[in-house]
Coordinates of C-alpha atoms and ligand atoms in Angstrom, one line a residue:
M1 CA 52.8 -49.7 3.6
E2 CA 49.4 -48.1 3.8
E3 CA 50.3 -45.6 1.0
K4 CA 51.4 -48.5 -1.1
K5 CA 48.1 -50.3 -0.9
N6 CA 46.1 -47.4 -2.2
R7 CA 48.1 -47.2 -5.3
I8 CA 46.2 -47.9 -8.3
K9 CA 48.2 -51.0 -9.7
D10 CA 47.4 -52.8 -6.3
L11 CA 43.8 -52.8 -7.3
P12 CA 42.8 -56.2 -8.7
K13 CA 43.0 -55.8 -12.4
I14 CA 39.2 -55.8 -13.2
E15 CA 38.5 -52.8 -11.0
R16 CA 41.1 -50.7 -12.4
P17 CA 39.2 -47.9 -14.3
R18 CA 41.2 -48.2 -17.7
E19 CA 40.7 -51.9 -17.6
K20 CA 37.1 -51.5 -16.9
F21 CA 36.6 -49.1 -19.5
L22 CA 37.9 -51.5 -22.2
K23 CA 36.3 -54.5 -20.8
K24 CA 32.7 -53.1 -20.1
G25 CA 32.7 -49.7 -21.8
P26 CA 32.3 -46.4 -20.4
E27 CA 28.6 -46.6 -19.0
A28 CA 30.1 -49.1 -16.4
L29 CA 32.4 -46.7 -14.8
S30 CA 31.3 -44.3 -12.1
K31 CA 32.1 -40.6 -12.5
S32 CA 35.1 -40.7 -10.2
D33 CA 36.3 -43.6 -12.4
L34 CA 35.9 -41.6 -15.4
L35 CA 37.9 -38.5 -14.0
A36 CA 40.5 -40.9 -12.7
I37 CA 41.4 -42.0 -16.3
L38 CA 41.5 -38.5 -17.2
L39 CA 43.9 -37.7 -14.5
G40 CA 46.1 -40.6 -15.2
S41 CA 48.0 -40.6 -12.0
G42 CA 47.5 -39.6 -8.5
V43 CA 49.4 -37.2 -6.3
K44 CA 51.6 -37.7 -3.2
G45 CA 49.7 -39.6 -0.7
K46 CA 46.6 -40.2 -2.7
N47 CA 46.0 -42.5 -5.7
V48 CA 44.4 -41.4 -8.6
Q49 CA 40.9 -42.9 -7.7
K50 CA 41.0 -41.4 -4.2
L51 CA 42.2 -38.1 -5.9
A52 CA 39.1 -38.3 -8.6
Q53 CA 36.3 -39.1 -5.7
Q54 CA 37.6 -36.2 -3.7
I55 CA 37.1 -33.9 -6.7
I56 CA 33.6 -35.1 -7.8
K57 CA 32.6 -35.2 -4.0
K58 CA 33.6 -31.6 -3.5
F59 CA 32.1 -30.1 -6.8
G60 CA 29.3 -32.4 -7.1
K61 CA 26.6 -30.9 -9.6
A62 CA 28.8 -27.8 -10.1
F63 CA 31.4 -29.9 -11.6
L64 CA 30.7 -28.6 -15.2
N65 CA 31.5 -25.0 -13.9
I66 CA 34.7 -25.9 -12.1
T67 CA 37.6 -23.5 -13.2
V68 CA 41.2 -23.8 -13.2
D69 CA 41.4 -21.7 -9.8
D70 CA 39.0 -24.2 -8.2
L71 CA 41.4 -27.0 -9.2
L72 CA 44.3 -25.2 -7.9
K73 CA 42.8 -24.9 -4.5
I74 CA 42.8 -28.9 -4.1
S75 CA 46.0 -29.9 -2.5
G76 CA 48.3 -31.6 -4.9
I77 CA 46.8 -30.5 -8.0
G78 CA 48.9 -28.3 -10.3
Q79 CA 48.4 -26.5 -13.2
V80 CA 49.0 -29.4 -15.6
K81 CA 46.2 -31.6 -14.0
A82 CA 44.0 -28.5 -13.6
L83 CA 44.5 -27.6 -17.1
Q84 CA 43.7 -31.3 -18.1
I85 CA 40.1 -31.4 -16.4
A86 CA 39.1 -27.9 -17.2
S87 CA 40.0 -28.3 -20.9
A88 CA 38.2 -31.7 -21.1
I89 CA 35.1 -30.0 -19.8
S90 CA 35.4 -27.0 -22.1
L91 CA 35.7 -29.5 -25.0
V92 CA 32.9 -31.4 -24.1
K93 CA 30.7 -28.3 -23.5
R94 CA 31.9 -26.9 -26.9
F95 CA 30.9 -30.0 -28.7
Y96 CA 27.6 -30.2 -26.9
E97 CA 26.8 -26.8 -27.7
E98 CA 27.7 -27.0 -31.3
E99 CA 25.7 -30.3 -32.1
K100 CA 22.7 -29.3 -29.6
G101 CA 22.8 -25.7 -30.0
N102 CA 19.1 -25.5 -31.1
E103 CA 17.8 -27.6 -28.2
I104 CA 19.5 -25.8 -24.9
V105 CA 16.3 -24.3 -23.1
I106 CA 17.4 -21.5 -20.8
K107 CA 15.1 -21.9 -17.9
N108 CA 16.8 -19.9 -15.3
S109 CA 19.9 -18.0 -14.3
K110 CA 21.7 -21.1 -13.4
D111 CA 21.4 -22.5 -17.0
V112 CA 22.8 -19.2 -18.3
I113 CA 25.9 -19.5 -15.7
S114 CA 26.8 -23.1 -17.1
L115 CA 26.5 -21.7 -20.6
T116 CA 29.2 -18.9 -19.7
Y117 CA 30.9 -20.6 -17.1
D118 CA 34.3 -19.5 -18.6
L119 CA 33.6 -15.8 -18.1
R120 CA 34.1 -15.4 -14.4
D121 CA 37.8 -16.2 -14.9
K122 CA 38.4 -13.5 -17.5
K123 CA 40.8 -10.8 -16.7
K124 CA 39.0 -8.1 -19.1
E125 CA 35.3 -7.2 -18.9
Y126 CA 33.0 -9.2 -21.3
L127 CA 29.5 -8.3 -22.1
I128 CA 27.8 -11.6 -23.7
C129 CA 24.3 -11.9 -25.1
L130 CA 22.4 -15.1 -25.2
Y131 CA 19.8 -14.7 -28.1
L132 CA 16.6 -16.9 -27.5
N133 CA 13.4 -18.2 -29.4
A134 CA 10.1 -17.9 -28.0
R135 CA 10.4 -21.1 -26.2
N136 CA 13.6 -19.7 -24.3
V137 CA 15.8 -22.3 -26.7
L138 CA 19.3 -20.7 -27.2
I139 CA 19.6 -19.6 -30.8
K140 CA 23.0 -18.0 -30.4
K141 CA 25.7 -16.8 -27.9
E142 CA 27.5 -13.8 -29.1
T143 CA 30.4 -11.6 -27.7
I144 CA 28.9 -8.0 -27.8
S145 CA 32.0 -6.4 -26.1
I146 CA 35.3 -6.8 -24.6
G147 CA 36.9 -4.5 -22.4
T148 CA 34.9 -1.9 -19.8
L149 CA 31.4 -1.6 -20.0
D150 CA 30.6 2.0 -20.8
K151 CA 27.1 3.3 -21.3
S152 CA 28.6 5.9 -23.8
L153 CA 30.4 3.2 -26.0
L154 CA 27.6 0.4 -25.9
H155 CA 24.9 1.2 -28.5
P156 CA 21.6 -1.2 -28.0
R157 CA 21.9 -1.4 -31.8
E158 CA 25.1 -3.8 -31.4
I159 CA 22.6 -6.1 -29.1
F160 CA 19.1 -5.9 -31.0
Y161 CA 20.6 -6.0 -34.7
P162 CA 21.5 -9.7 -34.3
A163 CA 18.3 -10.2 -32.3
V164 CA 16.5 -8.9 -35.3
E165 CA 18.5 -10.7 -37.7
L166 CA 18.2 -14.2 -35.8
N167 CA 14.4 -13.3 -35.1
S168 CA 14.9 -13.8 -31.5
A169 CA 12.1 -13.2 -29.2
S170 CA 14.0 -12.5 -26.0
I171 CA 17.6 -12.1 -24.8
I172 CA 19.6 -12.4 -21.6
L173 CA 23.0 -10.4 -21.1
V174 CA 25.8 -11.7 -19.0
H175 CA 28.7 -9.4 -17.9
N176 CA 31.6 -10.3 -15.8
H177 CA 33.5 -8.7 -13.0
P178 CA 37.2 -9.4 -13.1
T179 CA 37.1 -7.7 -9.3
G180 CA 35.4 -10.9 -8.2
D181 CA 32.7 -8.9 -6.8
P182 CA 29.2 -9.2 -8.9
T183 CA 27.4 -6.4 -7.1
P184 CA 26.5 -4.2 -9.9
S185 CA 28.0 -0.8 -10.4
K186 CA 26.2 2.5 -11.1
E187 CA 27.2 2.2 -14.6
D188 CA 25.8 -1.2 -14.9
N189 CA 22.3 -0.3 -13.6
T190 CA 22.3 2.7 -16.3
I191 CA 23.6 0.1 -19.0
V192 CA 20.5 -2.2 -17.9
E193 CA 17.9 0.5 -17.9
K194 CA 19.1 1.7 -21.2
I195 CA 18.7 -2.1 -22.9
V196 CA 15.7 -2.8 -21.3
Q197 CA 14.1 0.3 -22.4
A198 CA 15.4 -0.4 -26.0
G199 CA 14.1 -4.0 -25.9
E200 CA 10.8 -2.6 -25.0
I201 CA 10.7 -0.7 -28.1
M202 CA 11.9 -3.3 -30.3
G203 CA 9.3 -5.8 -29.1
I204 CA 12.4 -8.2 -27.7
S205 CA 12.1 -8.7 -23.9
V206 CA 15.4 -8.5 -21.7
I207 CA 14.9 -11.5 -19.4
D208 CA 17.9 -11.3 -17.3
F209 CA 21.2 -9.5 -16.9
I210 CA 23.7 -11.2 -15.1
I211 CA 26.8 -10.4 -13.6
T212 CA 29.2 -13.1 -13.1
A213 CA 32.3 -12.9 -10.8
K214 CA 34.8 -15.0 -8.8
N215 CA 32.6 -14.5 -5.6
G216 CA 29.2 -15.2 -6.9
N217 CA 26.6 -14.1 -9.4
Y218 CA 24.1 -11.4 -9.4
S219 CA 20.7 -11.5 -11.5
F220 CA 18.8 -8.5 -11.8
H221 CA 15.8 -10.9 -12.6
E222 CA 16.1 -12.7 -9.4
V223 CA 16.9 -9.6 -7.4
L224 CA 13.9 -7.4 -9.0
R225 CA 11.6 -10.1 -8.7
G226 CA 12.4 -10.7 -5.0
V227 CA 12.8 -14.4 -5.5
D228 CA 15.2 -17.2 -4.5
E229 CA 18.2 -18.1 -7.0
N230 CA 17.2 -20.4 -9.6
I231 CA 13.6 -19.6 -9.8
D232 CA 12.5 -20.1 -13.4
Y233 CA 12.2 -17.0 -15.8
V234 CA 8.7 -18.2 -16.6
A235 CA 5.9 -17.3 -14.1
E236 CA 2.4 -18.5 -14.1
G237 CA 3.0 -19.6 -17.9
V238 CA 4.3 -16.4 -18.8
Q239 CA 7.7 -15.2 -19.6
V240 CA 8.6 -12.3 -17.7
G241 CA 11.1 -9.7 -18.5
L242 CA 13.0 -6.9 -16.7
F243 CA 10.9 -4.2 -18.1
D244 CA 8.1 -5.7 -15.9
F245 CA 9.9 -5.2 -12.7
L246 CA 12.0 -2.0 -13.2
E247 CA 10.4 1.5 -12.5
I248 CA 11.4 2.6 -16.1
K249 CA 9.0 5.1 -17.9
K250 CA 7.7 3.5 -21.0
P251 CA 9.4 4.7 -24.0
T252 CA 7.4 6.7 -26.5
Y253 CA 6.0 4.4 -28.8
E254 CA 4.8 6.3 -32.1
I255 CA 1.5 4.5 -33.1
D256 CA 0.1 5.4 -36.6
A257 CA -2.8 6.6 -34.9
K258 CA -5.8 8.6 -36.5
K259 CA -7.1 11.8 -34.4
I260 CA -11.0 11.3 -34.9
K261 CA -13.2 14.4 -34.5
E262 CA -16.7 13.4 -33.2
N263 CA -19.6 13.8 -35.4
Y264 CA -21.7 11.4 -33.6
F265 CA -24.1 13.2 -30.9
Y266 CA -25.7 11.5 -28.0
I267 CA -28.3 13.2 -25.7
P268 CA -28.5 11.3 -22.6
Q269 CA -32.1 10.6 -21.6
V270 CA -33.7 12.8 -18.7
K271 CA -36.6 11.4 -17.3
Q272 CA -37.4 13.1 -13.8
N273 CA -37.1 11.0 -10.6
H274 CA -35.8 8.2 -12.6
I275 CA -32.2 6.4 -12.6
Q276 CA -30.7 6.4 -16.1
L277 CA -28.2 3.7 -16.5
H278 CA -25.1 6.1 -16.8
N279 CA -25.8 7.8 -13.3
R280 CA -23.6 5.9 -11.4
R281 CA -19.6 6.1 -10.4
Y282 CA -17.8 3.7 -12.1
I283 CA -14.0 3.1 -12.9
G284 CA -13.3 3.2 -16.6
S285 CA -16.9 4.1 -17.7
K286 CA -16.9 5.3 -21.3
H287 CA -19.7 7.6 -20.6
K288 CA -18.0 10.6 -21.4
L289 CA -16.2 9.1 -24.5
I290 CA -19.4 7.5 -26.0
E291 CA -19.6 10.1 -28.8
W292 CA -16.0 9.4 -30.0
I293 CA -16.4 5.6 -29.6
F294 CA -19.4 5.7 -31.9
S295 CA -18.1 8.0 -34.4
V296 CA -15.4 5.4 -35.0
I297 CA -17.8 2.4 -34.7
N298 CA -20.2 3.9 -37.1
K299 CA -17.8 4.5 -39.6
E300 CA -15.7 1.6 -39.6
C301 CA -18.1 -1.3 -38.6
G302 CA -21.4 -2.9 -39.8
G303 CA -23.9 -5.7 -38.9
D304 CA -26.8 -6.3 -36.8
S305 CA -25.5 -7.8 -33.5
F306 CA -22.9 -6.0 -31.0
A307 CA -21.2 -8.0 -28.3
D308 CA -20.1 -6.0 -25.3
V309 CA -17.9 -8.5 -23.3
F310 CA -16.4 -6.5 -20.5
A311 CA -19.3 -4.3 -20.2
G312 CA -19.0 -2.5 -16.8
T313 CA -21.7 -0.1 -16.3
G314 CA -23.3 -1.4 -19.7
I315 CA -23.4 2.2 -21.3
V316 CA -21.6 1.3 -24.4
S317 CA -24.4 -1.4 -25.0
A318 CA -26.9 1.3 -24.1
I319 CA -25.6 3.6 -27.1
A320 CA -25.4 0.1 -29.2
T321 CA -28.7 -0.5 -29.2
K322 CA -29.7 2.5 -31.3
H323 CA -27.6 1.1 -34.0
F324 CA -27.5 -2.9 -33.7
K325 CA -30.6 -5.1 -33.4
K326 CA -28.9 -7.6 -31.2
I327 CA -27.1 -6.9 -28.1
I328 CA -25.0 -9.2 -26.2
L329 CA -24.0 -7.9 -22.4
N330 CA -21.4 -9.4 -20.2
D331 CA -19.3 -8.8 -17.0
F332 CA -18.3 -11.0 -14.1
L333 CA -19.6 -9.1 -11.5
Y334 CA -22.9 -9.9 -10.0
S335 CA -24.0 -6.4 -9.3
N336 CA -23.5 -5.5 -13.2
Y337 CA -25.2 -8.7 -14.3
A338 CA -28.3 -7.5 -11.9
I339 CA -28.3 -3.9 -13.2
Y340 CA -28.2 -5.4 -17.1
Q341 CA -30.9 -7.6 -16.3
A342 CA -32.9 -4.6 -14.8
F343 CA -32.4 -2.0 -17.7
F344 CA -31.8 -4.5 -20.8
G345 CA -34.2 -7.4 -19.7
N346 CA -37.1 -8.1 -21.7
G347 CA -39.1 -9.9 -18.8
E348 CA -42.3 -8.8 -17.5
W349 CA -42.8 -5.9 -15.0
N350 CA -45.3 -3.4 -13.8
K351 CA -44.4 0.1 -13.4
N352 CA -47.1 1.1 -10.7
K353 CA -45.6 -2.0 -8.6
I354 CA -42.4 -1.1 -8.7
D355 CA -43.3 2.7 -8.2
N356 CA -45.3 1.6 -4.9
I357 CA -42.8 -0.6 -3.5
I358 CA -40.0 2.1 -3.8
K359 CA -42.5 4.7 -2.3
D360 CA -42.7 2.5 0.7
Y361 CA -39.2 1.8 1.1
N362 CA -38.5 5.8 0.9
N363 CA -41.0 5.9 4.2
I364 CA -39.0 3.7 6.3
Y365 CA -37.0 5.4 9.1
G366 CA -33.5 4.0 10.2
E367 CA -34.4 4.8 13.9
D368 CA -37.2 2.5 13.7
L369 CA -35.2 -0.7 12.5
E370 CA -33.2 -2.9 14.4
D371 CA -29.6 -3.5 13.3
N372 CA -28.7 -6.2 10.5
Y373 CA -26.2 -7.7 8.5
F374 CA -25.4 -4.6 6.5
S375 CA -25.7 -1.9 9.4
N376 CA -23.3 -4.4 11.7
Y377 CA -20.5 -4.1 8.9
F378 CA -20.9 -0.9 7.2
G379 CA -22.8 1.4 9.6
G380 CA -20.8 4.7 10.4
K381 CA -18.3 3.5 7.8
Y382 CA -19.4 3.6 4.4
F383 CA -22.9 4.8 5.2
S384 CA -24.6 6.3 8.1
Y385 CA -25.9 3.9 10.6
N386 CA -29.5 4.8 9.6
S387 CA -29.0 4.5 6.1
S388 CA -27.0 1.3 6.5
K389 CA -30.0 -0.2 8.4
I390 CA -32.4 0.8 5.6
I391 CA -30.1 -0.7 2.7
G392 CA -29.8 -4.0 4.7
F393 CA -33.8 -4.2 5.6
V394 CA -34.8 -3.2 2.2
R395 CA -32.4 -5.9 0.4
E396 CA -33.8 -8.4 2.7
N397 CA -37.4 -7.4 2.0
I398 CA -36.6 -7.8 -1.5
E399 CA -35.1 -11.3 -1.1
K400 CA -38.1 -12.3 1.3
N401 CA -40.6 -10.9 -1.4
K402 CA -38.9 -12.7 -4.4
N403 CA -42.1 -14.9 -4.9
N404 CA -44.4 -11.9 -5.4
L405 CA -42.1 -10.2 -8.3
T406 CA -41.3 -11.3 -11.8
S407 CA -37.6 -11.7 -12.2
R408 CA -37.4 -8.4 -14.2
E409 CA -39.1 -6.8 -11.3
Y410 CA -36.6 -8.4 -8.8
Y411 CA -33.5 -7.1 -10.6
M412 CA -35.2 -3.5 -11.1
L413 CA -35.5 -3.2 -7.2
I414 CA -32.0 -4.5 -6.6
A415 CA -30.6 -2.2 -9.4
S416 CA -32.5 0.9 -8.0
L417 CA -30.8 -0.2 -4.7
L418 CA -27.3 -0.3 -6.0
Y419 CA -27.6 3.3 -7.6
T420 CA -29.3 4.5 -4.1
V421 CA -26.2 3.0 -2.2
D422 CA -23.6 4.5 -4.9
K423 CA -25.0 7.9 -4.6
I424 CA -24.9 8.1 -0.8
A425 CA -21.7 6.1 -0.1
N426 CA -19.2 8.0 2.0
T427 CA -16.3 7.1 -0.6
V428 CA -14.6 8.6 -3.5
G429 CA -16.7 6.4 -5.7
H430 CA -15.3 3.0 -5.1
Y431 CA -15.2 0.9 -1.9
D432 CA -11.4 0.3 -1.3
A433 CA -11.7 2.8 1.3
Y434 CA -14.2 5.2 3.2
F435 CA -13.8 8.8 4.6
K436 CA -13.2 8.9 8.3
K437 CA -16.1 11.4 9.3
D438 CA -17.7 12.1 12.8
S439 CA -21.0 11.8 11.1
I440 CA -22.3 10.7 7.8
N441 CA -25.8 12.5 6.4
D442 CA -28.7 10.2 6.4
D443 CA -29.7 10.5 3.0
F444 CA -31.2 7.4 1.6
F445 CA -33.7 7.9 -1.2
M446 CA -34.6 5.1 -3.8
K447 CA -35.9 5.9 -7.2
P448 CA -37.0 3.5 -9.9
I449 CA -34.6 3.0 -13.0
D450 CA -35.4 4.0 -16.7
P451 CA -35.3 0.9 -18.7
V452 CA -33.0 0.9 -22.1
N453 CA -35.3 -0.1 -25.2
V454 CA -33.5 -3.1 -27.0
D455 CA -34.8 -5.5 -29.9
E456 CA -33.1 -8.6 -28.9
I457 CA -30.8 -9.3 -25.9
S458 CA -28.6 -11.8 -24.0
I459 CA -27.0 -11.3 -20.8
F460 CA -24.1 -13.4 -19.2
R461 CA -22.2 -13.1 -16.0
E462 CA -19.0 -15.2 -17.1
D463 CA -15.4 -15.1 -17.7
T464 CA -14.9 -13.3 -21.0
N465 CA -12.4 -15.7 -22.4
L466 CA -14.8 -18.5 -21.8
L467 CA -17.9 -16.9 -23.1
V468 CA -16.2 -15.9 -26.4
K469 CA -15.9 -19.6 -27.5
K470 CA -19.8 -19.7 -27.1
I471 CA -21.1 -16.4 -29.0
K472 CA -20.9 -14.8 -32.2
A473 CA -21.6 -11.3 -33.2
D474 CA -20.9 -8.9 -35.9
V475 CA -18.8 -6.3 -33.6
V476 CA -17.1 -7.2 -30.6
Y477 CA -16.3 -4.5 -28.1
I478 CA -13.5 -5.3 -25.7
D479 CA -12.7 -3.0 -22.9
P480 CA -11.1 -5.3 -20.4
P481 CA -8.9 -3.6 -17.1
Y482 CA -5.6 -3.0 -18.0
N483 CA -4.0 -2.6 -14.5
S484 CA -3.9 -4.4 -11.4
R485 CA -6.8 -3.0 -9.7
Q486 CA -9.3 -5.8 -9.5
Y487 CA -13.0 -4.5 -10.2
S488 CA -14.4 -7.2 -7.7
R489 CA -12.3 -5.8 -4.9
F490 CA -13.3 -2.1 -5.8
Y491 CA -17.0 -3.0 -5.9
H492 CA -17.1 -5.5 -3.0
V493 CA -19.9 -3.6 -1.3
L494 CA -22.1 -3.7 -4.5
E495 CA -21.2 -7.6 -4.9
T496 CA -22.2 -8.1 -1.3
L497 CA -25.1 -6.5 -1.5
T498 CA -26.4 -8.3 -4.7
K499 CA -25.3 -11.6 -3.9
W500 CA -26.7 -11.5 -0.3
D501 CA -25.1 -14.5 1.0
K502 CA -24.0 -12.6 3.7
P503 CA -20.4 -13.7 4.0
K504 CA -17.8 -12.8 6.7
L505 CA -16.1 -9.8 5.8
H506 CA -12.3 -9.0 6.4
G507 CA -10.0 -5.9 7.0
V508 CA -10.6 -2.4 7.5
A509 CA -12.3 -2.1 4.0
L510 CA -14.6 -4.8 5.0
K511 CA -14.2 -7.2 2.0
P512 CA -15.4 -10.5 1.5
D513 CA -12.9 -13.3 0.5
P514 CA -11.8 -12.9 -3.2
E515 CA -13.9 -13.9 -6.0
N516 CA -14.0 -13.1 -9.8
M517 CA -10.3 -11.9 -9.7
S518 CA -9.6 -11.1 -13.1
D519 CA -6.6 -12.2 -15.3
Y520 CA -6.5 -9.1 -17.1
C521 CA -5.0 -7.5 -14.1
R522 CA -2.3 -10.0 -13.5
I523 CA 0.9 -10.9 -14.9
N524 CA -0.6 -13.1 -17.7
A525 CA -2.8 -10.4 -19.1
K526 CA -1.1 -10.5 -22.5
T527 CA -1.5 -14.2 -22.9
R528 CA -5.3 -14.0 -22.0
F529 CA -5.9 -11.1 -24.3
A530 CA -4.0 -13.1 -27.1
E531 CA -6.2 -16.3 -26.3
L532 CA -9.5 -14.0 -26.3
V533 CA -8.5 -12.5 -29.7
R534 CA -7.9 -15.9 -31.1
Y535 CA -11.2 -17.3 -30.1
I536 CA -13.6 -14.3 -30.8
D537 CA -16.0 -15.2 -33.7
A538 CA -16.7 -11.5 -35.3
R539 CA -16.5 -9.6 -38.4
Y540 CA -15.0 -6.7 -36.5
L541 CA -13.0 -6.3 -33.2
V542 CA -13.3 -2.7 -31.3
V543 CA -10.6 -2.5 -28.4
S544 CA -10.7 0.3 -25.9
Y545 CA -7.4 1.3 -24.6
N546 CA -5.9 4.0 -22.4
N547 CA -2.4 4.8 -21.3
T548 CA -2.5 4.9 -17.9
Y549 CA 1.2 3.8 -18.0
D550 CA 3.0 7.0 -16.7
S551 CA 1.7 6.4 -13.3
K552 CA 4.0 6.5 -10.3
S553 CA 2.3 3.8 -8.7
N554 CA 2.7 0.1 -9.6
S555 CA -1.0 -0.8 -9.6
S556 CA -1.4 1.8 -12.2
K557 CA 0.7 0.3 -14.5
N558 CA -0.6 -1.7 -17.7
K559 CA -0.4 -4.9 -17.6
I560 CA -0.2 -4.9 -21.7
T561 CA 1.1 -2.4 -23.9
L562 CA 0.0 -0.5 -26.6
Q563 CA 2.1 -2.1 -28.9
E564 CA 1.4 -5.4 -27.8
I565 CA -2.1 -4.9 -28.3
E566 CA -1.8 -3.7 -31.6
K567 CA 0.6 -6.7 -32.4
I568 CA -1.8 -9.3 -31.3
L569 CA -4.9 -7.5 -33.3
Q570 CA -2.8 -7.3 -36.6
R571 CA -2.6 -11.1 -36.2
K572 CA -6.4 -11.4 -36.3
G573 CA -7.1 -8.9 -39.3
K574 CA -6.1 -5.3 -40.7
T575 CA -6.0 -3.2 -37.9
K576 CA -6.6 0.6 -37.5
V577 CA -5.9 2.7 -34.5
F578 CA -8.0 6.1 -33.3
E579 CA -6.8 8.2 -30.7
K580 CA -8.4 11.0 -28.3
D581 CA -6.7 13.1 -25.8
Y582 CA -8.7 12.2 -22.4
K583 CA -8.6 12.7 -18.7
Y584 CA -9.2 9.5 -16.7
F585 CA -9.5 8.1 -13.3
N586 CA -7.3 9.4 -10.9
A587 CA -6.4 8.2 -7.3
G588 CA -4.1 10.9 -6.8
N589 CA -0.7 9.1 -8.0
T590 CA -1.5 9.4 -11.8
N591 CA 0.7 11.6 -14.0
F592 CA -2.0 12.9 -16.5
N593 CA 0.3 14.6 -19.1
N594 CA -0.3 13.3 -22.6
H595 CA -3.1 10.9 -21.4
K596 CA -4.8 9.3 -24.4
E597 CA -7.6 7.1 -25.2
Y598 CA -7.1 4.6 -28.0
L599 CA -9.4 2.6 -30.1
F600 CA -8.2 -0.3 -32.3
V601 CA -10.5 -1.4 -35.0
T602 CA -9.8 -4.9 -36.6
K603 CA -11.6 -6.3 -39.6
V604 CA -11.1 -9.8 -39.4
Ligands
SAM701 C1 -12.8 -1.0 -18.0 S1 -14.3 -1.8 -17.5 C2 -15.5 -1.6 -18.6 C3 -16.1 -0.5 -18.5 C4 -17.1 -0.4 -19.6 N1 -16.8 -0.2 -20.8 C5 -18.1 1.0 -19.2 O1 -18.0 1.9 -20.3 O2 -18.6 0.9 -18.2 C6 -13.7 -3.6 -17.2 C7 -14.8 -4.5 -16.9 O3 -14.3 -5.8 -17.1 C8 -15.0 -6.6 -16.2 N2 -14.2 -8.0 -16.1 C9 -12.7 -7.9 -15.9 N3 -12.0 -9.1 -15.8 C10 -13.2 -9.9 -16.6 C11 -13.3 -11.2 -17.0 N4 -12.3 -12.0 -16.7 N5 -14.5 -11.6 -17.5 C12 -15.5 -10.8 -17.5 N6 -15.4 -9.6 -16.9 C13 -14.4 -9.0 -16.5 C14 -14.7 -6.0 -14.9 O4 -15.6 -6.5 -13.7 C15 -14.9 -4.3 -15.5 O5 -16.6 -4.2 -15.2

């Protein structure tokens, strides 16, 4: 009797799905009503509406990915009904794909799976490629191979030829494992590496390689990125491809670079007992490359004004003063800004006054001083106790004396102190760590700086991407960091000493809270670089680049490739590339073979 009551024909006529559809249209029906119409009849002990409700409830949002096998697991559903449902879903999807093909946006692995839902039931292995445009909109879905995936048979050409034809920005590959286990085989891993490497050469990013099987899916993107399922492929506004995560050696990219023999001679100034601008240890300082750089600049560029927008030590600007009338200097570090004000500033200063103050500072003995902020943190670590007491005392004294000093004199004293600190620091040259020693020499000795002559100068301490929207120069020299090493963290002791706001310091390396963290050291470096180039108002752009990429350590890997730089610059103007073999900064982990320094010159 109960069973009879559940039969559909016992429902009031208006509630029956078919009648409801005819009277009120499909919008009035629930999902289970619509499915009930499709099923037509119930099964033994369950009327069609109950059956439909059960299916909708069981699969929920995964309904569009239901397979015949999934349906057969529901008691009472036979092959005919399973095929009815699966075919209807496929039919709708097919039309949807055809009609809206240009508008399917692939945001994450879930989107990929629902586009390739039929693959996991295949008895043979398939390799499918989704070709995407720059907005991750699907351009085309193509079957690349059917049958066992074999690295010796699969040629990247089969994947990338259509990508070039379709003007595709990136691709996603989907492969099925008929065994039911989605775990990648050794062969899969080799193939992924081969394809990702080819993609890097072609400039077509391989966003993901997904293995789909009855027992689940495996996304290389999610696993390598170490994130949860369904995280979007776009991170921090930037598309992330597999190449960014894989420890793959950069493919050799033959760039048409001219080797330039220097014909420019630079004779460093020598002034006894004075500090020259280049007398400091600084990662990426172009001091040793300056002749080569100006051989190129003098030959390729012209004009009156020169902007050094990631100036670091400022050495490039110091040489530029010999060839350009107007110099613009910028770096977002406080210590670099103080150094530029001291060496390049055009404010008044009195040499005798500076010399006498420095003489007084050199007559101070650490033993006579109390502990201070600087010695409390850094004593016996980055410096000897006595030296750190003197450094802290001198810095405090400069601040107290500020009203008796011109702005130029104030910065000159700070710069002298910074160079002295660099000379005596118990480190390899930066402040990520200090040597563990039983005793450190007390060798504090300050010298005055020897300023650089310049006609016209503008000094900034800004984020370069913001600055370039406000300045204009004939030549803009661009030398950003290219790996994840943050300058503000490496030179934190100099930053703390310059700012002198005595922050709380943390960890073994005694660093302050992060400030001035560069986007050029992050995953979105490429976007920032493209934005920078777009906004620069100049006749010539000169960009330095070095291939630290071969390094084994992730932090040494470049965030932007040579090829990407060239592509971005070519959009701005005709670009030439110059090359020089050069040995660079080594923290012990870097492979020096084939180490090259490049200079791009773009005529806008
Ligand atoms: C490779 S170094 C430049 C070296 C310099 N050409 C020299 O010869 O000394 C890069 C410099 O860019 C600065 N920098 C990094 N990101 C910056 C940003 N977003 N805005 C301003 N300066 C930045 C760093 O502080 C660092 O001094």
